[in-house]
N, CA and C of each residue as an Amber inpcrd file, in Angstrom:
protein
   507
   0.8410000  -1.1950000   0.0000000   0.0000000   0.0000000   0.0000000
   0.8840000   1.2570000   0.0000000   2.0570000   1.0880000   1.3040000
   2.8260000   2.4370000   0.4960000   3.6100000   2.3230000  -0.6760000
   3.8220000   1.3970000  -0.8000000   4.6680000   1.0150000  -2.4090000
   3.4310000   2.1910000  -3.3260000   2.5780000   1.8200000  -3.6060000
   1.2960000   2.0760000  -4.3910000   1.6200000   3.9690000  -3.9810000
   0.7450000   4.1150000  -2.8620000   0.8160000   5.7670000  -3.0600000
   2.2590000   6.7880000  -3.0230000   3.5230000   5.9240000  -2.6820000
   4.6140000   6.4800000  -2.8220000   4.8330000   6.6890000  -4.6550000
   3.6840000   6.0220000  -5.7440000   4.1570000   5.8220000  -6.7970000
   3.0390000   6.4270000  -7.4290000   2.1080000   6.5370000  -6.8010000
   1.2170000   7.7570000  -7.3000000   1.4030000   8.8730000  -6.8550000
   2.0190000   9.5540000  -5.6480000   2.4050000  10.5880000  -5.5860000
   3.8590000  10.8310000  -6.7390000   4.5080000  10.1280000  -6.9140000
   5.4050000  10.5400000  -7.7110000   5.4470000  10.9430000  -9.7500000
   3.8610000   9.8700000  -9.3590000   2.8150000  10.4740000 -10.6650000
   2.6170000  11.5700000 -11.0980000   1.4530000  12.1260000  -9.6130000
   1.2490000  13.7720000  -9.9540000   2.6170000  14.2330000  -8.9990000
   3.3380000  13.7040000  -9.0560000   4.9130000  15.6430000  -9.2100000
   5.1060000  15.3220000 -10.6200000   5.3380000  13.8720000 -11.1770000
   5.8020000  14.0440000 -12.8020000   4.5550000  14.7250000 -13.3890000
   3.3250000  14.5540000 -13.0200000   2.6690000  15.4720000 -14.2820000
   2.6770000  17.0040000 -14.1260000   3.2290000  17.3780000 -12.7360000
   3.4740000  18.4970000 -12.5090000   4.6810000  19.4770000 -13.0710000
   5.1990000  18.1620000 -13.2090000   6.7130000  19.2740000 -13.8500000
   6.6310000  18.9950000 -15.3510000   5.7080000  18.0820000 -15.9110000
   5.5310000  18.0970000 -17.5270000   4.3620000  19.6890000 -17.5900000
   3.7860000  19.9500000 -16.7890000   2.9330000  21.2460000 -16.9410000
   3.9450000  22.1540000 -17.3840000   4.3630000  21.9030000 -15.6660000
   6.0960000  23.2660000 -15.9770000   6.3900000  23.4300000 -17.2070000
   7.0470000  22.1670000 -17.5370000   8.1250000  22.3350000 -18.8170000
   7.1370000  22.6850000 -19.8330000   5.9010000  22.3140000 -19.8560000
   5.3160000  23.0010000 -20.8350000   4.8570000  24.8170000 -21.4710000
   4.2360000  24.8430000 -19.7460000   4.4410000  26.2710000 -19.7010000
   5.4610000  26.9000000 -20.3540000   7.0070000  26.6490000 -19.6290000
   7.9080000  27.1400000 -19.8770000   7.9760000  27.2360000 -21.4600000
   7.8190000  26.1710000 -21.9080000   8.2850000  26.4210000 -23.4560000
   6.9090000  27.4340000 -24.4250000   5.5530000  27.2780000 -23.7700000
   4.6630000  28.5590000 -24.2280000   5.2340000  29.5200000 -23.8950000
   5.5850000  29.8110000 -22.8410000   5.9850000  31.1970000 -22.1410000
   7.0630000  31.5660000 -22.9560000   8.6770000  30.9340000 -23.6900000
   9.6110000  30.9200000 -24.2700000   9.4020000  31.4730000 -25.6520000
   8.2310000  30.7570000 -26.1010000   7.6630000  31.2020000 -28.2030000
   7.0590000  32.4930000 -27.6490000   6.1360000  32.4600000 -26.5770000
   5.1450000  33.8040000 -26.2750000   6.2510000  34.9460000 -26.4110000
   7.7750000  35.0370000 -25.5540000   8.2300000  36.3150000 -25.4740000
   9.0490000  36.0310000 -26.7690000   9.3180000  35.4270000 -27.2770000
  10.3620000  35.2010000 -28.4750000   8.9930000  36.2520000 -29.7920000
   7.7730000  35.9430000 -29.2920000   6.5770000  36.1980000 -30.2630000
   6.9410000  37.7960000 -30.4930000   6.5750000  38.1720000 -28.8500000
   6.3900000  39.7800000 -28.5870000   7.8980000  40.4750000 -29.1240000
   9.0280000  39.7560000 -28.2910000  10.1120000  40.7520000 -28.9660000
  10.6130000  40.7710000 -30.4140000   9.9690000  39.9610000 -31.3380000
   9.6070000  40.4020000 -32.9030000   8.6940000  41.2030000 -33.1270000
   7.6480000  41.2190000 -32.6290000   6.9170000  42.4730000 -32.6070000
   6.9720000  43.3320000 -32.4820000   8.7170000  43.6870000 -31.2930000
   8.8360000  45.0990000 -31.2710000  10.0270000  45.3850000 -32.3650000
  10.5260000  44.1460000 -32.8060000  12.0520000  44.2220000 -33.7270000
  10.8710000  44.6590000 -34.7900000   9.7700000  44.2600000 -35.2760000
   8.9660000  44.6760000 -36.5080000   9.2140000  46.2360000 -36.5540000
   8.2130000  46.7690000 -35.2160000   8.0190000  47.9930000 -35.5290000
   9.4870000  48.6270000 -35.5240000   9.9140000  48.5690000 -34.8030000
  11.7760000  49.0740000 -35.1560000  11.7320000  49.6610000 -36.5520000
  11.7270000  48.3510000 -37.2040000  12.0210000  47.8990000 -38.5870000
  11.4980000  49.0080000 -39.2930000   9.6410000  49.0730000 -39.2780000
   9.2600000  50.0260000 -39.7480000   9.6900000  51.2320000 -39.5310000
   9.9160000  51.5790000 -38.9100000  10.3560000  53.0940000 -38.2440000
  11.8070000  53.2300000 -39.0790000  12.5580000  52.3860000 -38.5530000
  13.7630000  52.5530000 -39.3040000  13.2760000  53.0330000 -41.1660000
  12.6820000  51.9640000 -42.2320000  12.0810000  51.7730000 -43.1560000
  11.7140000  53.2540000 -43.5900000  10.6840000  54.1260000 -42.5820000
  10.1590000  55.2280000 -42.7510000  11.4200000  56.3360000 -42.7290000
  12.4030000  56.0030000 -41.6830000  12.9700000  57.1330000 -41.5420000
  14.1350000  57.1310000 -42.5400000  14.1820000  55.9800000 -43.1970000
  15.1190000  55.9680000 -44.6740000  14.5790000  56.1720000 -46.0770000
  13.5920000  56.0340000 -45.9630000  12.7730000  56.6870000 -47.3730000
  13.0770000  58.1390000 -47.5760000  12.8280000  58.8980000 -45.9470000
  12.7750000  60.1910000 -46.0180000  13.8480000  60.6910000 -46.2960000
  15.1470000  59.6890000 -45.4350000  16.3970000  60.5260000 -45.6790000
  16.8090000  60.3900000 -47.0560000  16.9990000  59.3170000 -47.8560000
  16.3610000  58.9620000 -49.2060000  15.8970000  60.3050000 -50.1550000
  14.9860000  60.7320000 -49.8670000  14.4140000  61.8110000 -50.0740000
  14.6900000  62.6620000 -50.4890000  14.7840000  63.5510000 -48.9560000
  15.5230000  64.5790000 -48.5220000  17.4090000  64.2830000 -49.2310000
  17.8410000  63.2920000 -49.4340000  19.1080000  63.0270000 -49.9650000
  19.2630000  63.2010000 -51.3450000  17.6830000  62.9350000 -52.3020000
  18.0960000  62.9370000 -53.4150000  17.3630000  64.2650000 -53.8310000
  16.6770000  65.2730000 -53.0920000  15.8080000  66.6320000 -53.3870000
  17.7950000  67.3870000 -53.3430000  18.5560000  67.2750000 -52.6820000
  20.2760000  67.9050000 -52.7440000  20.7400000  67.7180000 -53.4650000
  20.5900000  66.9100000 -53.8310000  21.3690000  65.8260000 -55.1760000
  20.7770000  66.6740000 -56.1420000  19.5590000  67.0130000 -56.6790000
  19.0090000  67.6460000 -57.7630000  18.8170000  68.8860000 -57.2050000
  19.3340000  69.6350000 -56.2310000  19.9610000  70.9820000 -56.3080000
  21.3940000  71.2660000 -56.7510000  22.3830000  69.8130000 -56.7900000
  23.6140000  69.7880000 -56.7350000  24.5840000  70.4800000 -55.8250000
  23.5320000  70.2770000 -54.7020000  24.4000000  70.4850000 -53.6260000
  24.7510000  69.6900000 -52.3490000  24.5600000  68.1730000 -53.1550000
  25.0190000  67.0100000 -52.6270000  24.8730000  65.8700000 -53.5480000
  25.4180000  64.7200000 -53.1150000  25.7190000  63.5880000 -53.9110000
  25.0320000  62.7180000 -54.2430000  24.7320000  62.5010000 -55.3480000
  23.0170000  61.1280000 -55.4420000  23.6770000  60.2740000 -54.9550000
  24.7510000  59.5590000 -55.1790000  25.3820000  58.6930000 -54.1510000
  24.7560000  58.2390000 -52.5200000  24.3400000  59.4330000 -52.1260000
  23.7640000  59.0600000 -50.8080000  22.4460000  58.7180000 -50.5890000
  21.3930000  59.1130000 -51.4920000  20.1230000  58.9870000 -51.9960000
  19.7890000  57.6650000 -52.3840000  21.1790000  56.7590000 -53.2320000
  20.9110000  55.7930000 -53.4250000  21.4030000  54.5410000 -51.7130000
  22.1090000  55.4430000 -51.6500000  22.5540000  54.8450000 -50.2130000
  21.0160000  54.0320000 -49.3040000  20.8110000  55.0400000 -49.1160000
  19.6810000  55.6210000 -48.0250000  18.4850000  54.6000000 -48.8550000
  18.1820000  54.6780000 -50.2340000  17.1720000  53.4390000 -50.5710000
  17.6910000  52.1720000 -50.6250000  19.2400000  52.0330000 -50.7100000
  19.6870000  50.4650000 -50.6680000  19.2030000  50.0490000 -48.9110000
  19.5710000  50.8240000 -48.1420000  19.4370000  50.5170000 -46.8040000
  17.9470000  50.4110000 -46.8870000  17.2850000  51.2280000 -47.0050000
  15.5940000  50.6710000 -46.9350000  15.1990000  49.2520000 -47.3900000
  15.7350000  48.9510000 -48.4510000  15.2790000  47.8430000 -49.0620000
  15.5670000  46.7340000 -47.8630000  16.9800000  46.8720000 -47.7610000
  17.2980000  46.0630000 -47.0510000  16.6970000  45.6050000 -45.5230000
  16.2320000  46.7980000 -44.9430000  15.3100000  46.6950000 -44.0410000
  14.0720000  46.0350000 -44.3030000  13.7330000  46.2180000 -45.6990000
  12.3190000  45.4640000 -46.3880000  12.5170000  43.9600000 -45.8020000
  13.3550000  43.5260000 -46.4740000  14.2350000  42.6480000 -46.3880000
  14.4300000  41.5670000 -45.0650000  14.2410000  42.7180000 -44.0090000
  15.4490000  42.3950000 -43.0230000  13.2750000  41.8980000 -42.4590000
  12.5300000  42.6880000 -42.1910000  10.8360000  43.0420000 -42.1440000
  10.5720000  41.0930000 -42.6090000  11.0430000  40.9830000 -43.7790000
  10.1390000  39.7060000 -44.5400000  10.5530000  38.8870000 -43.6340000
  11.6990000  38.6950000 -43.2630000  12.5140000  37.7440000 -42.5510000
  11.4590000  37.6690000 -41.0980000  11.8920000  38.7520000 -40.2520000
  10.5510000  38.8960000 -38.8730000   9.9620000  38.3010000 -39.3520000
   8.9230000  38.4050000 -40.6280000   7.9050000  38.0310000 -40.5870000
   7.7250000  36.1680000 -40.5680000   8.5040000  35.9060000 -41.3430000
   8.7650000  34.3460000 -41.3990000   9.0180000  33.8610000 -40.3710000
  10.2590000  34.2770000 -39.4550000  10.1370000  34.0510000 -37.8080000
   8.6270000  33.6540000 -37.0640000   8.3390000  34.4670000 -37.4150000
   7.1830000  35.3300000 -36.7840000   6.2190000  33.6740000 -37.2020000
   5.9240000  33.2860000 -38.3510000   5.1890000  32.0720000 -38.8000000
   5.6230000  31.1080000 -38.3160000   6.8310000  30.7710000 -38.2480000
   7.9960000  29.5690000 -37.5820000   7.5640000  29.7530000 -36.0170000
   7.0540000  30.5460000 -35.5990000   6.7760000  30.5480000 -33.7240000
   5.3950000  30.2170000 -33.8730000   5.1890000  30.8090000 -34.6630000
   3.4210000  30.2360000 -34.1290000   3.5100000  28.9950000 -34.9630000
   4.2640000  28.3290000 -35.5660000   3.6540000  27.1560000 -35.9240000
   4.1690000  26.0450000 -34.8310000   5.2580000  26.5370000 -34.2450000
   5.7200000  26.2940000 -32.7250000   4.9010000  25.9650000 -31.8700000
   4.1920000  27.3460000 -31.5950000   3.5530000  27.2230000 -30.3310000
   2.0890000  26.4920000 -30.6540000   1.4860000  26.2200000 -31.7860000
   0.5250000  25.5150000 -31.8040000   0.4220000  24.2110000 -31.1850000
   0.8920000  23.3970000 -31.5860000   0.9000000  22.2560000 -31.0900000
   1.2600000  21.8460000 -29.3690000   1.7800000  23.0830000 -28.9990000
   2.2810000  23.0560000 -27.5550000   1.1580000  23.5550000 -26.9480000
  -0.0250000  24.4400000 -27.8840000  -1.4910000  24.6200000 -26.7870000
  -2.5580000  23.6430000 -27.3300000  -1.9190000  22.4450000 -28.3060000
  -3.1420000  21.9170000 -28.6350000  -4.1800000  22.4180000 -30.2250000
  -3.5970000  23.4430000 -30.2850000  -4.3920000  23.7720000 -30.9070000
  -4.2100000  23.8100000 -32.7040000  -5.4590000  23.6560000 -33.7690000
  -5.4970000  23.5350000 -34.9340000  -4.6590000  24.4620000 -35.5250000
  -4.2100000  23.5090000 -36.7910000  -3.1850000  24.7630000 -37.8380000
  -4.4870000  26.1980000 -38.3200000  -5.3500000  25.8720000 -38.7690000
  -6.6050000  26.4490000 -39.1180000  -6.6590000  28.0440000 -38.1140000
  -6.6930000  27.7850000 -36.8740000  -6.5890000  28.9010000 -35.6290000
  -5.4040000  29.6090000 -35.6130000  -5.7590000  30.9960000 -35.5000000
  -4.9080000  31.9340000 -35.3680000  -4.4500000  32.4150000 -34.2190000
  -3.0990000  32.0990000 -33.9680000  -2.1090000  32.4390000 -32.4100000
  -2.1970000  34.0110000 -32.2140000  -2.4700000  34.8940000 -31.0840000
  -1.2660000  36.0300000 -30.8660000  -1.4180000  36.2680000 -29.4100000
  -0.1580000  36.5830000 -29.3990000   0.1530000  36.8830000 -27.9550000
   0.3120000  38.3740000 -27.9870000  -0.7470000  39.3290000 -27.2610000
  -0.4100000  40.5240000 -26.7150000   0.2400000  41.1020000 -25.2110000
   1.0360000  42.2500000 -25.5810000   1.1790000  43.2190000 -24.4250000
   2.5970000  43.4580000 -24.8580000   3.4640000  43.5090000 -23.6080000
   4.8210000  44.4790000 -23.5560000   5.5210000  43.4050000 -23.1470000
   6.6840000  43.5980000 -23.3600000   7.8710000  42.9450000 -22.6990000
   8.3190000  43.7050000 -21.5080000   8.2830000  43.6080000 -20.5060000
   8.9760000  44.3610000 -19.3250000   9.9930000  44.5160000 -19.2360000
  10.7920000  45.9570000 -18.7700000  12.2710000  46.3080000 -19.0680000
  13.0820000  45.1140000 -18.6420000  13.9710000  45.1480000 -19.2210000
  15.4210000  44.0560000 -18.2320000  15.4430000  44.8160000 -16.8590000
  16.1350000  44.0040000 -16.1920000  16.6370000  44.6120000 -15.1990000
  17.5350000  43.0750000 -14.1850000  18.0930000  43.8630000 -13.0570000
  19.3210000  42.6150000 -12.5130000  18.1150000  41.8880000 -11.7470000
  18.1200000  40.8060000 -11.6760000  17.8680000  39.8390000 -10.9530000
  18.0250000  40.0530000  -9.3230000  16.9410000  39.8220000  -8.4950000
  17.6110000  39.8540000  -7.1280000  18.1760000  38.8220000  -6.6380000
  18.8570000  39.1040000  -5.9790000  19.9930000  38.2220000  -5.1350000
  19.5520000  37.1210000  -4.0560000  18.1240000  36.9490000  -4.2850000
  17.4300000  35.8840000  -3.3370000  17.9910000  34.4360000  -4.1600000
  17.6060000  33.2770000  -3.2680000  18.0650000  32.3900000  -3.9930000
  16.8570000  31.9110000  -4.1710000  16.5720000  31.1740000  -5.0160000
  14.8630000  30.3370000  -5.6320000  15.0810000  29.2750000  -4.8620000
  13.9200000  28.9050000  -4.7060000  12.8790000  28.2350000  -3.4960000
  13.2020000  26.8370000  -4.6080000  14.2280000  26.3880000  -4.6800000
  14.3680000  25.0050000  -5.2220000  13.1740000  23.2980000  -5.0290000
  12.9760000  23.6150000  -3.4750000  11.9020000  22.4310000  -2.7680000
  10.5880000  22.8720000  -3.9260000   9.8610000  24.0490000  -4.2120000
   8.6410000  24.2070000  -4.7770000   8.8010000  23.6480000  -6.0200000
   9.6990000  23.6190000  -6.6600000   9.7900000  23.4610000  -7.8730000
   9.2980000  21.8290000  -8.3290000   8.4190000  21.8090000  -9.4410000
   7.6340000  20.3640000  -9.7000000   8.4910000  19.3570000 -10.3740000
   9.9000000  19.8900000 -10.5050000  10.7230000  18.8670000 -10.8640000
  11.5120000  18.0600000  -9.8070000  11.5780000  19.0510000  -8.9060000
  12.4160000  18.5130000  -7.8380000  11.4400000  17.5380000  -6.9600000
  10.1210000  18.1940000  -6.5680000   9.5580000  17.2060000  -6.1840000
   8.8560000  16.1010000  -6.9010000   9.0900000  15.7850000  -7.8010000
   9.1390000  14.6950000  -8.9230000   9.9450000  13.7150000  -8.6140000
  11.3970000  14.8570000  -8.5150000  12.5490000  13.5210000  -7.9710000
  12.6580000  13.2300000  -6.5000000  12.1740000  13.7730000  -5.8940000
  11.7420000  13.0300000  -4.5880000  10.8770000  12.3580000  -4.3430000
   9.5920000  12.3900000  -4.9070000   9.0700000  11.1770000  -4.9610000
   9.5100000  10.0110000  -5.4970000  10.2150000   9.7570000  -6.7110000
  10.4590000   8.8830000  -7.2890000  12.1270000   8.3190000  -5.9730000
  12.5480000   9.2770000  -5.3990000  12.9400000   8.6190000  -4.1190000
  12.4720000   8.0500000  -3.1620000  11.0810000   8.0320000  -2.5740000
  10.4560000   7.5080000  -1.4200000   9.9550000   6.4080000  -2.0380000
   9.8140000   6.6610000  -3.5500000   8.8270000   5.6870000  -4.1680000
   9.9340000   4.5000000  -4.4910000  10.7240000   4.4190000  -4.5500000
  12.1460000   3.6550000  -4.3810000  12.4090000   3.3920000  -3.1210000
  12.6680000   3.8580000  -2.0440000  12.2540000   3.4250000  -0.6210000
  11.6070000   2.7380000  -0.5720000  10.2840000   2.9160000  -0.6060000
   8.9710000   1.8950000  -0.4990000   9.3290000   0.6210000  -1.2150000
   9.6240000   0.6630000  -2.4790000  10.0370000  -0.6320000  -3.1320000
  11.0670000  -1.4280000  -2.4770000  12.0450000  -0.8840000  -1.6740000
  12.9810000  -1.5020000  -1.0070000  12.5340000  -2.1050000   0.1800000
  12.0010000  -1.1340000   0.9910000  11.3760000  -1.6990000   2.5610000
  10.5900000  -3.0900000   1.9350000   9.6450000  -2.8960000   1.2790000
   8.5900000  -4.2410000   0.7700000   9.5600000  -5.3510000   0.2470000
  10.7040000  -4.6730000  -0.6150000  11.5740000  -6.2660000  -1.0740000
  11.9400000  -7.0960000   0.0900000  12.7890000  -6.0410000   1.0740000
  13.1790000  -6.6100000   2.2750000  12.3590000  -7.2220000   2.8430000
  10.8970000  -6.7920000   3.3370000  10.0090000  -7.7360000   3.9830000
   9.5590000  -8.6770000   3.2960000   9.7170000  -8.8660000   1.9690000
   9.3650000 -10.2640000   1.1060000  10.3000000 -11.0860000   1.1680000
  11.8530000 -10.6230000   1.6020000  12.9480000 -11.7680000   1.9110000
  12.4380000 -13.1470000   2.0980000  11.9220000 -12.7880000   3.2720000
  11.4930000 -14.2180000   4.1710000   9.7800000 -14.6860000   3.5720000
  10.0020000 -16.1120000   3.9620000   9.0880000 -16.3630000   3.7160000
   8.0860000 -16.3250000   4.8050000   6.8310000 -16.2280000   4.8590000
   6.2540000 -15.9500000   6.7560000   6.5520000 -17.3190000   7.0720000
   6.5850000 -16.8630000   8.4050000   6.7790000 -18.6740000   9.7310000
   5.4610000 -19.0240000   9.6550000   5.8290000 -20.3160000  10.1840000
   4.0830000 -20.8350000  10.5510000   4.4840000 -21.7820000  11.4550000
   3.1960000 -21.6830000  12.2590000   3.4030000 -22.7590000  13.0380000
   2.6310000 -24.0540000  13.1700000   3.0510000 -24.9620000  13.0390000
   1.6170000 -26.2000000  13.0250000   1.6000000 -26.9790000  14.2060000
   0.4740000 -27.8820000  13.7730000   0.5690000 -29.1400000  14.7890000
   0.4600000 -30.2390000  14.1090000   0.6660000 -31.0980000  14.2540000
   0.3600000 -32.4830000  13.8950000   0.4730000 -33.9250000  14.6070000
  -0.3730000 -34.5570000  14.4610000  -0.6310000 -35.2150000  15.1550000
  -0.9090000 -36.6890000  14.9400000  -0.8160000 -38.4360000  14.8750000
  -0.9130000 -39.6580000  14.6180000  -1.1800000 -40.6560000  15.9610000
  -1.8950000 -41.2060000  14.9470000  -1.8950000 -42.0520000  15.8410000
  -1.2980000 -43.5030000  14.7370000
């Protein structure tokens, strides 16, 4: 009998730390999702602010009082940002085709993860609560639950005594 619940408790910690690890790896595509989202808009911005200089580079150029040279500059770099945009975007398909299958869910359904990424910042200097964690107590059960299997081998050593009587005439 403790053989038995030493091995079902060590059940639910393993399905507990397959949650974890699951989480973890949604949680992993989720921010990998968002910080392309902000490398996108970057992108655009960058994109916008090279057209203009672009622009403004080649309106000098046809005053001749600067170099088309730089005009073309300024649209090679845009493109390339085009470029650099398509790529995000393919990322961007490669995660969600990721994270589908990790929520279950149909190719057909459309993924997105909203909000912000929260600034970096240092880590505090506490140490993590290692015992909570559903892996660790996973592997401690699967220690007691190994205990238990041992205590029971040992008491199966022997065979039980008995005692009789017998008797003739």
């Amino acid at each position: 009998k403790a053989v038995s619940q030493a091995e079902l408790l060590t059940a639910e910690a393993e399905v507990r730390a397959a949650e974890l690890k699951l989480a973890t790896a949604v949680r992993t595509v989720g921010v990998k999702l968002l910080s392309l989202h902000g490398s996108k808009a970057l992108k655009e911005r960058q994109i916008a602010n090279s057209k203009e200089l672009a622009a403004s580079a080649a309106k000098i150029a046809a005053l001749a009082e600067g170099s088309g040279l730089e005009a073309s500059q300024f649209e090679l770099e845009s493109q390339q940002l085009s470029l650099d945009l398509l790529q995000l975007d393919a990322d961007r398909a490669t995660l969600v085709g990721e994270v589908r299958p990790l929520l279950g869910l149909p190719a057909a359904e459309s993924v997105e993860f909203t909000g912000e990424l929260p600034e970096v910042g240092v880590p505090s200097s506490a140490m993590p609560d290692v015992a909570a964690r559903a892996d660790y107590q996973a592997a401690q059960a699967r220690i007691e639950a190994a205990r238990q299997a041992l205590a029971l081998a040992k008491a199966n050593k022997w065979e039980d005594a008995g005692i009789g009587f017998g008797a003739e005439v």
